[in-house]
Coordinates of C-alpha atoms (C1' of nucleotides) in Angstrom, one line a residue:
Chain A
M1 CA 37.5 8.7 -7.8
K2 CA 38.0 10.0 -4.3
H3 CA 35.0 12.1 -4.6
T4 CA 32.9 8.9 -5.6
T5 CA 34.2 7.4 -2.4
E6 CA 33.2 10.1 -0.5
T7 CA 29.8 10.2 -1.6
A8 CA 29.2 6.5 -1.4
L9 CA 30.4 6.5 2.1
K10 CA 27.5 8.7 3.1
A11 CA 25.0 6.0 1.7
D12 CA 22.5 5.0 4.1
L13 CA 23.6 1.7 4.0
F14 CA 27.3 2.6 4.7
R15 CA 27.1 5.6 6.9
E16 CA 27.2 3.6 10.4
L17 CA 30.1 1.3 9.1
P18 CA 33.8 1.2 10.0
R19 CA 35.1 3.0 6.9
D20 CA 38.1 0.6 6.2
C21 CA 35.6 -2.2 5.9
V22 CA 33.5 -0.4 3.3
V23 CA 36.0 1.4 1.2
S24 CA 37.3 -1.8 -0.3
L25 CA 34.0 -2.6 -1.4
I26 CA 33.1 0.9 -2.8
E27 CA 36.2 0.8 -4.7
K28 CA 35.3 -2.6 -6.7
G29 CA 32.2 -0.8 -8.0
S30 CA 31.9 0.9 -11.2
V31 CA 30.8 4.4 -11.8
K32 CA 28.0 4.9 -14.4
T33 CA 26.3 7.9 -16.0
I34 CA 22.8 7.3 -17.3
G35 CA 20.5 9.7 -19.2
R36 CA 17.1 10.7 -18.3
G37 CA 14.6 7.7 -18.8
A38 CA 17.2 5.1 -19.2
S39 CA 16.7 1.8 -17.7
I40 CA 18.6 0.5 -14.8
H41 CA 17.3 -2.8 -14.1
L42 CA 14.1 -4.5 -14.7
Q43 CA 11.6 -6.3 -12.3
G44 CA 12.2 -10.0 -12.2
E45 CA 15.8 -10.1 -13.1
P46 CA 18.5 -11.7 -11.1
A47 CA 19.7 -9.1 -8.7
H48 CA 23.5 -8.9 -9.8
S49 CA 24.2 -5.5 -8.3
L50 CA 23.5 -3.2 -5.9
Y51 CA 23.2 0.6 -6.8
V52 CA 24.3 3.7 -4.9
I53 CA 22.9 6.9 -6.2
L54 CA 25.8 9.4 -6.7
D55 CA 23.8 12.0 -8.2
G56 CA 20.4 12.6 -9.8
W57 CA 16.9 10.8 -9.3
V58 CA 15.7 7.1 -9.7
K59 CA 12.6 5.7 -9.8
L60 CA 11.6 2.3 -8.7
Y61 CA 8.4 1.0 -10.2
R62 CA 6.4 -2.1 -11.2
I63 CA 4.3 -2.6 -14.5
S64 CA 0.9 -4.2 -13.9
P65 CA 0.1 -7.1 -15.6
C66 CA -2.5 -4.7 -17.6
G67 CA 0.2 -2.2 -18.4
S68 CA -0.1 0.4 -15.9
E69 CA 3.1 1.6 -14.1
V70 CA 3.2 1.6 -10.1
V71 CA 5.6 4.0 -8.8
I72 CA 7.1 2.3 -5.6
S73 CA 9.8 4.5 -4.5
V74 CA 11.7 7.6 -5.7
L75 CA 15.2 8.2 -4.6
N76 CA 18.1 10.3 -5.0
R77 CA 21.7 11.1 -3.7
A78 CA 23.1 8.7 -1.1
K79 CA 20.2 6.1 -1.3
T80 CA 20.9 3.0 -2.2
F81 CA 18.6 0.2 -3.8
G82 CA 18.8 -3.5 -4.6
E83 CA 21.1 -4.5 -2.1
A84 CA 18.6 -6.8 0.0
A85 CA 17.9 -8.7 -3.3
A86 CA 21.5 -9.1 -4.2
V87 CA 22.8 -10.3 -0.7
S88 CA 19.9 -13.1 -0.8
G89 CA 20.4 -14.1 -4.3
E90 CA 16.7 -13.0 -5.2
R91 CA 15.4 -11.2 -8.2
F92 CA 14.7 -7.4 -8.3
P93 CA 11.1 -6.9 -7.1
T94 CA 10.9 -3.4 -9.0
S95 CA 12.2 -2.0 -12.2
A96 CA 14.6 1.0 -11.9
E97 CA 14.6 3.9 -14.2
A98 CA 16.7 7.1 -14.2
V99 CA 14.6 10.3 -13.9
T100 CA 17.2 12.4 -14.3
E101 CA 20.5 12.4 -15.8
T102 CA 22.1 10.4 -12.9
N103 CA 25.6 9.0 -11.7
L104 CA 25.5 5.4 -10.1
L105 CA 27.7 3.5 -8.6
Q106 CA 27.4 -0.1 -9.4
I107 CA 28.6 -3.0 -6.9
D108 CA 28.5 -6.3 -8.0
A109 CA 26.1 -8.6 -5.8
Q110 CA 29.1 -11.1 -5.4
D111 CA 31.5 -8.6 -3.6
L112 CA 28.4 -7.3 -1.6
C113 CA 27.9 -11.3 -0.6
H114 CA 31.5 -11.7 0.5
A115 CA 31.4 -8.5 2.4
V116 CA 28.6 -9.5 4.2
E117 CA 29.8 -12.9 4.8
G118 CA 33.0 -11.8 6.0
S119 CA 31.4 -9.0 8.6
A120 CA 28.7 -9.2 11.0
V121 CA 28.3 -5.3 11.2
M122 CA 28.0 -5.5 7.4
C123 CA 25.1 -7.8 7.4
R124 CA 23.5 -5.6 10.2
A125 CA 23.7 -2.8 8.1
V126 CA 22.0 -4.6 5.1
L127 CA 19.4 -5.9 7.5
S128 CA 18.7 -2.4 8.8
A129 CA 18.5 -0.8 5.5
A130 CA 15.9 -3.4 4.5
L131 CA 14.0 -2.5 7.9
H132 CA 14.0 1.3 7.0
R133 CA 12.7 0.1 3.7
N134 CA 10.1 -1.9 5.0
H135 CA 8.8 0.9 7.2
A136 CA 8.8 3.2 4.6
L137 CA 6.7 1.0 2.6
V138 CA 4.4 0.4 5.4
K139 CA 3.9 4.0 5.9
H140 CA 3.5 4.9 2.4
L141 CA 0.8 2.0 2.2
A142 CA -1.2 3.6 5.0
Q143 CA -1.1 7.0 3.5
I144 CA -2.6 5.7 0.1
K145 CA -5.2 3.5 2.1
S146 CA -6.4 6.2 4.6
H147 CA -5.8 9.6 3.0
T148 CA -7.3 11.3 0.0
G149 CA -5.3 12.8 -2.8
A150 CA -5.2 16.5 -1.5
Q151 CA -3.7 15.0 1.8
R152 CA -1.2 12.8 0.6
I153 CA 0.2 15.9 -1.3
A154 CA 0.0 18.0 1.9
H155 CA 2.4 15.0 3.6
F156 CA 4.3 15.3 0.6
L157 CA 4.8 19.1 0.9
L158 CA 5.3 18.9 4.5
G159 CA 8.4 16.4 4.1
L160 CA 10.0 18.9 1.7
C161 CA 9.7 21.5 4.3
P162 CA 12.4 22.5 6.5
S163 CA 11.4 21.5 10.4
D164 CA 11.3 24.6 12.2
T165 CA 9.6 26.9 9.9
E166 CA 6.1 28.4 9.9
A167 CA 6.0 29.6 6.2
C168 CA 8.2 28.6 3.5
T169 CA 8.5 28.0 -0.3
V170 CA 9.7 24.5 -1.4
V171 CA 10.9 23.4 -5.0
L172 CA 9.3 20.2 -6.1
P173 CA 12.0 17.7 -6.7
Y174 CA 10.9 16.4 -9.8
D175 CA 8.2 16.5 -12.4
K176 CA 4.5 16.6 -11.9
V177 CA 3.8 13.4 -13.7
L178 CA 6.3 11.7 -11.3
I179 CA 4.7 13.2 -8.0
A180 CA 1.2 11.9 -9.3
G181 CA 2.8 8.4 -9.8
W182 CA 4.4 8.5 -6.2
L183 CA 1.6 9.6 -4.7
G184 CA -1.0 7.1 -6.5
L185 CA -2.8 9.8 -8.8
K186 CA -3.2 10.8 -12.4
P187 CA -1.5 14.0 -13.3
E188 CA -4.9 15.6 -14.1
S189 CA -5.9 14.7 -10.6
L190 CA -2.8 16.1 -9.1
S191 CA -3.2 19.2 -10.8
R192 CA -6.8 19.5 -9.4
A193 CA -5.9 18.2 -5.8
F194 CA -2.9 21.1 -5.9
R195 CA -5.9 23.6 -6.0
K196 CA -8.0 22.1 -3.2
L197 CA -4.9 23.0 -1.0
T198 CA -5.5 26.6 -2.0
P199 CA -7.9 27.1 1.1
H200 CA -5.3 25.8 3.2
G201 CA -2.8 28.4 2.4
V202 CA -0.7 26.6 -0.3
K203 CA -0.1 28.3 -3.8
I204 CA 1.5 26.3 -6.5
V205 CA 4.0 28.4 -9.0
K206 CA 5.2 26.5 -11.7
D207 CA 7.8 24.0 -9.6
R208 CA 7.5 25.7 -6.5
A209 CA 5.2 25.4 -3.9
V210 CA 4.3 28.4 -1.6
I211 CA 3.3 27.4 2.0
E212 CA 1.4 30.0 4.2
S213 CA 1.4 28.0 7.4
V214 CA 2.9 24.5 8.0
E215 CA 0.7 24.2 10.9
R216 CA -2.3 24.6 9.1
L217 CA -1.5 22.2 6.3
L218 CA -0.4 19.8 9.0
D219 CA -4.0 19.9 10.2
F220 CA -5.5 19.6 7.0
A221 CA -3.2 16.5 6.0
E222 CA -4.5 14.8 9.2
E223 CA -7.9 15.6 9.5
D224 CA -10.3 12.9 9.2
P225 CA -11.8 13.1 5.7
T226 CA -15.1 12.5 7.6
T227 CA -15.5 15.6 9.3
S228 CA -13.9 17.8 6.5
W229 CA -17.2 18.4 4.5
S230 CA -19.0 19.7 7.2
P231 CA -16.5 22.3 9.2
K232 CA -19.1 25.1 9.7
Y233 CA -16.6 27.3 11.8
A234 CA -18.9 30.2 10.8
Chain B
M1 CA 6.2 -28.7 24.4
K2 CA 7.8 -31.0 21.7
H3 CA 4.8 -29.8 19.5
T4 CA 5.4 -26.1 19.9
T5 CA 9.1 -26.9 18.8
E6 CA 7.7 -28.7 15.8
T7 CA 5.3 -26.0 14.9
A8 CA 7.8 -23.3 15.4
L9 CA 10.5 -25.1 13.5
K10 CA 8.5 -24.7 10.2
A11 CA 8.3 -21.2 10.5
D12 CA 9.3 -19.3 7.3
L13 CA 12.0 -17.3 9.3
F14 CA 13.5 -21.0 10.6
R15 CA 12.9 -23.5 8.1
E16 CA 16.1 -23.3 6.4
L17 CA 18.3 -23.1 9.2
P18 CA 20.1 -26.0 10.8
R19 CA 17.9 -27.4 13.6
D20 CA 20.3 -27.3 16.5
C21 CA 21.1 -23.8 15.8
V22 CA 17.5 -23.0 16.3
V23 CA 15.9 -25.3 18.8
S24 CA 17.6 -23.4 22.0
L25 CA 16.2 -20.3 20.7
I26 CA 13.0 -21.7 20.3
E27 CA 13.0 -23.4 23.7
K28 CA 14.0 -19.9 25.2
G29 CA 10.7 -18.5 24.1
S30 CA 7.1 -18.5 26.0
V31 CA 3.9 -19.7 24.9
K32 CA 1.1 -17.5 25.2
T33 CA -2.6 -18.1 24.4
I34 CA -4.5 -14.9 23.7
G35 CA -8.4 -14.3 23.0
R36 CA -9.8 -12.6 19.7
G37 CA -9.5 -9.1 19.6
A38 CA -6.6 -8.9 22.3
S39 CA -3.7 -6.4 21.5
I40 CA -0.2 -8.3 21.0
H41 CA 2.0 -5.1 20.6
L42 CA 1.2 -1.3 19.7
Q43 CA 3.0 0.6 17.1
G44 CA 5.8 2.6 18.3
E45 CA 6.5 0.2 21.1
P46 CA 10.2 -0.7 21.8
A47 CA 10.5 -4.5 19.8
H48 CA 11.0 -6.3 22.6
S49 CA 9.7 -9.6 21.1
L50 CA 9.7 -11.7 18.1
Y51 CA 6.7 -13.6 17.7
V52 CA 5.9 -16.8 16.0
I53 CA 2.1 -17.8 15.2
L54 CA 1.5 -21.3 16.3
D55 CA -2.0 -21.3 15.8
G56 CA -4.8 -18.7 14.9
W57 CA -4.9 -15.4 12.7
V58 CA -3.2 -12.1 13.7
K59 CA -3.5 -8.6 11.6
L60 CA -0.8 -6.1 11.5
Y61 CA -2.1 -2.5 11.3
R62 CA -1.7 1.1 11.8
I63 CA -3.7 3.8 13.1
S64 CA -3.5 6.9 11.1
P65 CA -3.6 10.2 12.9
C66 CA -7.4 10.8 12.2
G67 CA -8.1 7.7 13.9
S68 CA -8.7 5.3 10.9
E69 CA -7.2 1.7 11.0
V70 CA -5.0 0.5 8.2
V71 CA -4.3 -3.1 7.8
I72 CA -1.0 -3.9 6.8
S73 CA -0.8 -7.6 6.8
V74 CA -3.0 -10.3 8.1
L75 CA -0.9 -13.8 9.0
N76 CA -1.4 -17.3 10.3
R77 CA 0.2 -20.4 11.4
A78 CA 4.4 -20.4 11.1
K79 CA 4.3 -16.9 10.4
T80 CA 6.5 -14.7 12.2
F81 CA 6.6 -11.1 13.0
G82 CA 8.6 -8.5 14.6
E83 CA 11.7 -10.1 14.0
A84 CA 13.2 -7.0 11.8
A85 CA 12.4 -4.8 14.4
A86 CA 13.6 -6.8 17.0
V87 CA 17.1 -7.4 16.0
S88 CA 17.8 -3.7 15.0
G89 CA 16.7 -2.5 18.3
E90 CA 14.0 -0.5 16.6
R91 CA 10.3 0.0 17.4
F92 CA 7.4 -2.0 16.0
P93 CA 6.1 -0.1 12.8
T94 CA 2.8 -1.6 13.1
S95 CA 0.2 -3.0 15.8
A96 CA -0.6 -6.4 16.3
E97 CA -3.9 -7.7 17.1
A98 CA -5.3 -11.7 17.3
V99 CA -8.0 -11.7 14.9
T100 CA -9.2 -15.2 16.1
E101 CA -8.1 -17.1 19.4
T102 CA -4.5 -17.3 19.0
N103 CA -1.4 -19.3 20.4
L104 CA 1.8 -17.4 20.2
L105 CA 5.4 -18.1 20.9
Q106 CA 7.2 -15.2 22.2
I107 CA 10.8 -15.0 22.1
D108 CA 12.8 -12.1 23.6
A109 CA 14.3 -9.8 21.3
Q110 CA 18.0 -10.1 23.5
D111 CA 18.1 -14.2 22.5
L112 CA 17.4 -13.4 19.1
C113 CA 19.9 -10.8 18.9
H114 CA 22.6 -13.1 20.6
A115 CA 21.8 -15.8 18.2
V116 CA 22.1 -13.4 15.2
E117 CA 25.3 -12.2 16.6
G118 CA 26.5 -15.8 16.8
S119 CA 25.6 -17.1 13.5
A120 CA 25.7 -16.0 10.0
V121 CA 23.0 -18.0 8.7
M122 CA 20.6 -16.8 11.5
C123 CA 21.2 -13.2 10.2
R124 CA 20.8 -14.1 6.7
A125 CA 17.5 -15.8 7.6
V126 CA 16.2 -12.8 9.1
L127 CA 17.5 -10.7 6.3
S128 CA 15.7 -13.0 3.9
A129 CA 12.5 -12.9 5.9
A130 CA 12.7 -9.0 5.7
L131 CA 13.0 -9.2 1.9
H132 CA 10.1 -11.3 1.4
R133 CA 7.9 -9.2 3.5
N134 CA 9.3 -6.3 1.6
H135 CA 8.6 -7.9 -1.6
A136 CA 5.0 -8.9 -0.4
L137 CA 4.4 -5.2 0.6
V138 CA 5.5 -4.0 -2.9
K139 CA 3.1 -6.3 -4.4
H140 CA 0.3 -5.4 -2.2
L141 CA 0.9 -1.6 -2.7
A142 CA 1.1 -2.4 -6.6
Q143 CA -2.4 -4.0 -6.4
I144 CA -4.1 -1.1 -4.4
K145 CA -2.6 1.4 -6.8
S146 CA -3.8 0.1 -10.0
H147 CA -6.6 -2.3 -9.4
T148 CA -10.3 -1.6 -8.7
G149 CA -11.8 -3.2 -5.4
A150 CA -13.3 -6.1 -7.4
Q151 CA -9.9 -6.8 -9.1
R152 CA -8.1 -7.0 -5.6
I153 CA -11.0 -9.3 -4.5
A154 CA -10.6 -11.7 -7.5
H155 CA -6.7 -11.9 -6.6
F156 CA -7.4 -12.3 -3.4
L157 CA -9.6 -15.4 -4.0
L158 CA -7.0 -16.8 -6.7
G159 CA -4.6 -16.8 -4.0
L160 CA -7.0 -19.3 -1.9
C161 CA -7.2 -21.4 -4.5
P162 CA -5.4 -24.4 -5.3
S163 CA -3.0 -24.0 -8.0
D164 CA -4.3 -26.7 -10.3
T165 CA -8.1 -26.5 -10.4
E166 CA -10.3 -25.0 -12.9
A167 CA -13.3 -24.9 -10.7
C168 CA -13.2 -25.0 -7.0
T169 CA -14.9 -23.5 -3.7
V170 CA -12.7 -21.6 -1.3
V171 CA -13.4 -20.9 2.4
L172 CA -12.9 -17.3 3.3
P173 CA -10.1 -17.6 6.0
Y174 CA -11.8 -14.8 8.2
D175 CA -14.7 -12.3 8.6
K176 CA -15.5 -9.8 5.8
V177 CA -14.8 -6.7 7.8
L178 CA -11.1 -8.0 8.0
I179 CA -11.0 -8.9 4.4
A180 CA -12.5 -5.4 3.4
G181 CA -9.6 -3.6 5.7
W182 CA -7.0 -6.0 4.1
L183 CA -8.1 -4.9 0.5
G184 CA -8.1 -1.2 1.4
L185 CA -12.4 -1.2 1.2
K186 CA -15.2 -0.5 3.7
P187 CA -17.5 -3.4 4.5
E188 CA -20.2 -2.0 2.5
S189 CA -17.8 -1.7 -0.7
L190 CA -16.6 -5.3 -0.3
S191 CA -20.2 -6.6 -0.2
R192 CA -21.0 -4.8 -3.4
A193 CA -17.6 -5.7 -5.2
F194 CA -18.3 -9.3 -4.7
R195 CA -21.4 -9.0 -6.4
K196 CA -19.6 -7.4 -9.4
L197 CA -17.8 -10.8 -9.9
T198 CA -20.8 -12.8 -10.4
P199 CA -20.8 -12.2 -13.9
H200 CA -17.3 -13.4 -13.8
G201 CA -18.3 -16.9 -12.6
V202 CA -18.0 -16.3 -8.7
K203 CA -20.9 -16.9 -6.3
I204 CA -20.4 -15.9 -2.3
V205 CA -22.4 -17.9 -0.1
K206 CA -21.9 -17.3 3.6
D207 CA -18.2 -17.7 4.0
R208 CA -17.4 -19.7 1.0
A209 CA -16.7 -18.5 -2.5
V210 CA -17.7 -20.9 -5.5
I211 CA -15.5 -20.3 -8.3
E212 CA -16.7 -21.8 -11.5
S213 CA -13.4 -20.8 -13.6
V214 CA -10.1 -19.8 -12.3
E215 CA -9.1 -19.0 -15.8
R216 CA -11.9 -16.1 -16.6
L217 CA -11.3 -15.0 -13.0
L218 CA -7.8 -14.5 -13.7
D219 CA -8.5 -12.8 -16.7
F220 CA -11.2 -10.2 -15.0
A221 CA -8.5 -9.7 -12.2
E222 CA -5.7 -8.6 -14.7
E223 CA -7.8 -6.9 -17.3
D224 CA -6.9 -3.2 -17.9
P225 CA -9.6 -1.4 -15.9
T226 CA -10.0 1.3 -19.0
T227 CA -11.2 -1.5 -21.4
S228 CA -13.5 -3.2 -19.2
W229 CA -16.6 -1.0 -19.6
S230 CA -16.9 -1.3 -23.3
P231 CA -16.1 -5.1 -23.7
K232 CA -18.6 -5.7 -26.5
Y233 CA -18.0 -9.2 -27.2
A234 CA -21.1 -9.5 -29.2
Chain C
dC1 C1' 8.9 28.5 -36.6
dG2 C1' 7.1 23.7 -35.7
dG3 C1' 7.0 19.7 -32.9
dG4 C1' 7.0 17.6 -28.5
dC5 C1' 6.0 17.3 -23.9
dC6 C1' 4.3 18.8 -19.6
dC7 C1' 0.7 21.0 -17.6
dT8 C1' -4.0 22.5 -16.9
dT9 C1' -9.0 22.7 -17.4
dG10 C1' -13.7 21.0 -18.7
dA11 C1' -16.8 17.6 -19.3
dC12 C1' -18.3 13.5 -17.8
dG13 C1' -18.3 8.5 -16.2
dT14 C1' -17.0 5.0 -12.6
dT15 C1' -15.4 3.7 -8.2
dA16 C1' -15.8 4.0 -3.5
dG17 C1' -17.2 6.1 1.0
dT18 C1' -21.2 7.5 4.2
dC19 C1' -25.3 7.6 6.2
dA20 C1' -29.1 4.9 7.5
dA21 C1' -31.9 0.8 7.6
dA22 C1' -32.8 -3.8 7.8
dG23 C1' -32.0 -9.2 7.5
dA24 C1' -29.2 -13.2 9.2
dG25 C1' -26.7 -15.9 12.4
dC26 C1' -25.6 -16.9 17.1
dG27 C1' -25.3 -17.3 22.1
dT28 C1' -27.6 -16.1 26.6
dG29 C1' -31.1 -16.4 29.8
dG30 C1' -35.7 -16.5 30.7
Chain D
dC1 C1' -38.0 -23.6 23.3
dC2 C1' -38.3 -18.9 22.4
dA3 C1' -37.3 -14.2 23.0
dC4 C1' -33.8 -11.2 23.2
dG5 C1' -29.8 -8.6 21.9
dC6 C1' -25.6 -8.9 19.7
dT7 C1' -22.3 -8.6 15.8
dC8 C1' -21.8 -9.3 10.7
dT9 C1' -23.5 -8.6 6.4
dT10 C1' -26.2 -6.8 3.0
dT11 C1' -28.8 -2.9 0.7
dG12 C1' -30.4 1.5 -1.0
dA13 C1' -29.8 6.4 -1.5
dC14 C1' -26.7 9.8 -1.9
dT15 C1' -22.1 12.1 -2.3
dA16 C1' -17.1 12.8 -2.8
dA17 C1' -12.9 11.1 -5.0
dC18 C1' -10.7 10.1 -8.7
dG19 C1' -10.3 8.6 -13.9
dT20 C1' -11.1 9.0 -18.8
dC21 C1' -11.2 11.9 -22.7
dA22 C1' -10.4 15.8 -25.1
dA23 C1' -8.7 20.1 -25.9
dG24 C1' -5.7 23.9 -25.5
dG25 C1' -1.7 26.9 -23.6
dG26 C1' 3.1 27.3 -22.1
dC27 C1' 7.7 26.1 -22.6
dC28 C1' 12.0 24.2 -24.8
dC29 C1' 14.5 22.6 -28.4
dG30 C1' 15.6 21.8 -32.8

DNA sequence: CGGGCCCTTGACGTTAGTCAAAGAGCGTGG
DNA sequence: CCACGCTCTTTGACTAACGTCAAGGGCCCG
């Protein structure tokens, strides 16, 4: 249990809070191990809990009226989800599902509510988490609206690169079906879009991406789609 | 000034709060009238203020690295923006611009911070506003990812309809360039997509949309794009 | 060895963006 | 009052981006 607490303390939601104010909350939670593909909660359900990911990957998604799945967010270790809905007594805006075998810490909404009521810093922490989520959504939305599939992949890969390298090889963190969903593409389109990156110095080998030049990739990622078809740098 | 206060009290952010706790905050704010097309704040600026729209329309948008504008949100009377960034001492995640002549109440971030520190309900209110914004973003993102342009327009129009009618005429709330931006389309595509709604009982006349049957439009809006091209209801 | 599942590829259709042009409203100034 | 210029909107022709359907290869696991 010690280990659980240590991991949970590093969660984005908790890391800036005084330790003692958080530990009691964490220790009220229960740890769950769930298998790949298992559902954690459903969109529209009352938000009975907040979750902290101790290990593994979780996707948040919505099912549209016509039945297709839309990936809203993909989270891993030390990320939390459900906290905003939990404190407000609302319903989950998305469904959540494990995409790998996953260890979760589940904390009761009421416990969180009490903690928030008892402590202004805790309230601020939840607020700050919501703001960051918001910001991430806004950025993602902007990407989807203004970049082509290949450019979105480029951004995705750049996000996986260590910041100070010029050439690097990154491991794709989850399977390509999920990457496609996250980037708003079908798997077939993803596969083709990967190949459009070849002339920009990216090779995909199984679950690895070999990037020749981060700078070159960034140029491509932020290039105006309008200008791309007439490069004539000859 | 009485009138300003009354309008501001109806803002989504304030309406559930005890009146006296809000009035002093509102009265610290200053009213501004700004013209169509004028900038209110820029993305990346420190969030010095929270704004309440007293009258008019405001768009929140981002400029992508390649220079294109992405509309994130379009707001009108009694909506607030900037509050989440203001209380967290962050930077604005978007730029804001008036799309009509607009009256704004501008409230200093520090005043808001003090109010939040002094009152748990106020903190909850900000949190709740952030959550709703979040939810709206998630829904919008899901729409963009899973519906065609014409279907997004259909949803947009349905959102303008009074809830209990079968046939109705709605006025488009702002110009078509902005509607296009909001729905993730170019004006030309919007114009063409409008025409695709004709067989589903929608006519666009100037700035009005005449809807023959709300139910029929809803069917179209939520139909699986896959099945749409072979309806053969003959 | 066989059955899934993931991933890729090809052929084709749909959707939306680009470029160019022209029509419709509207305020201004002659 | 009308001509003019302006912006918003529509249209046409073409292209790029993406989805769909179908097929096949690689891989893991029973």
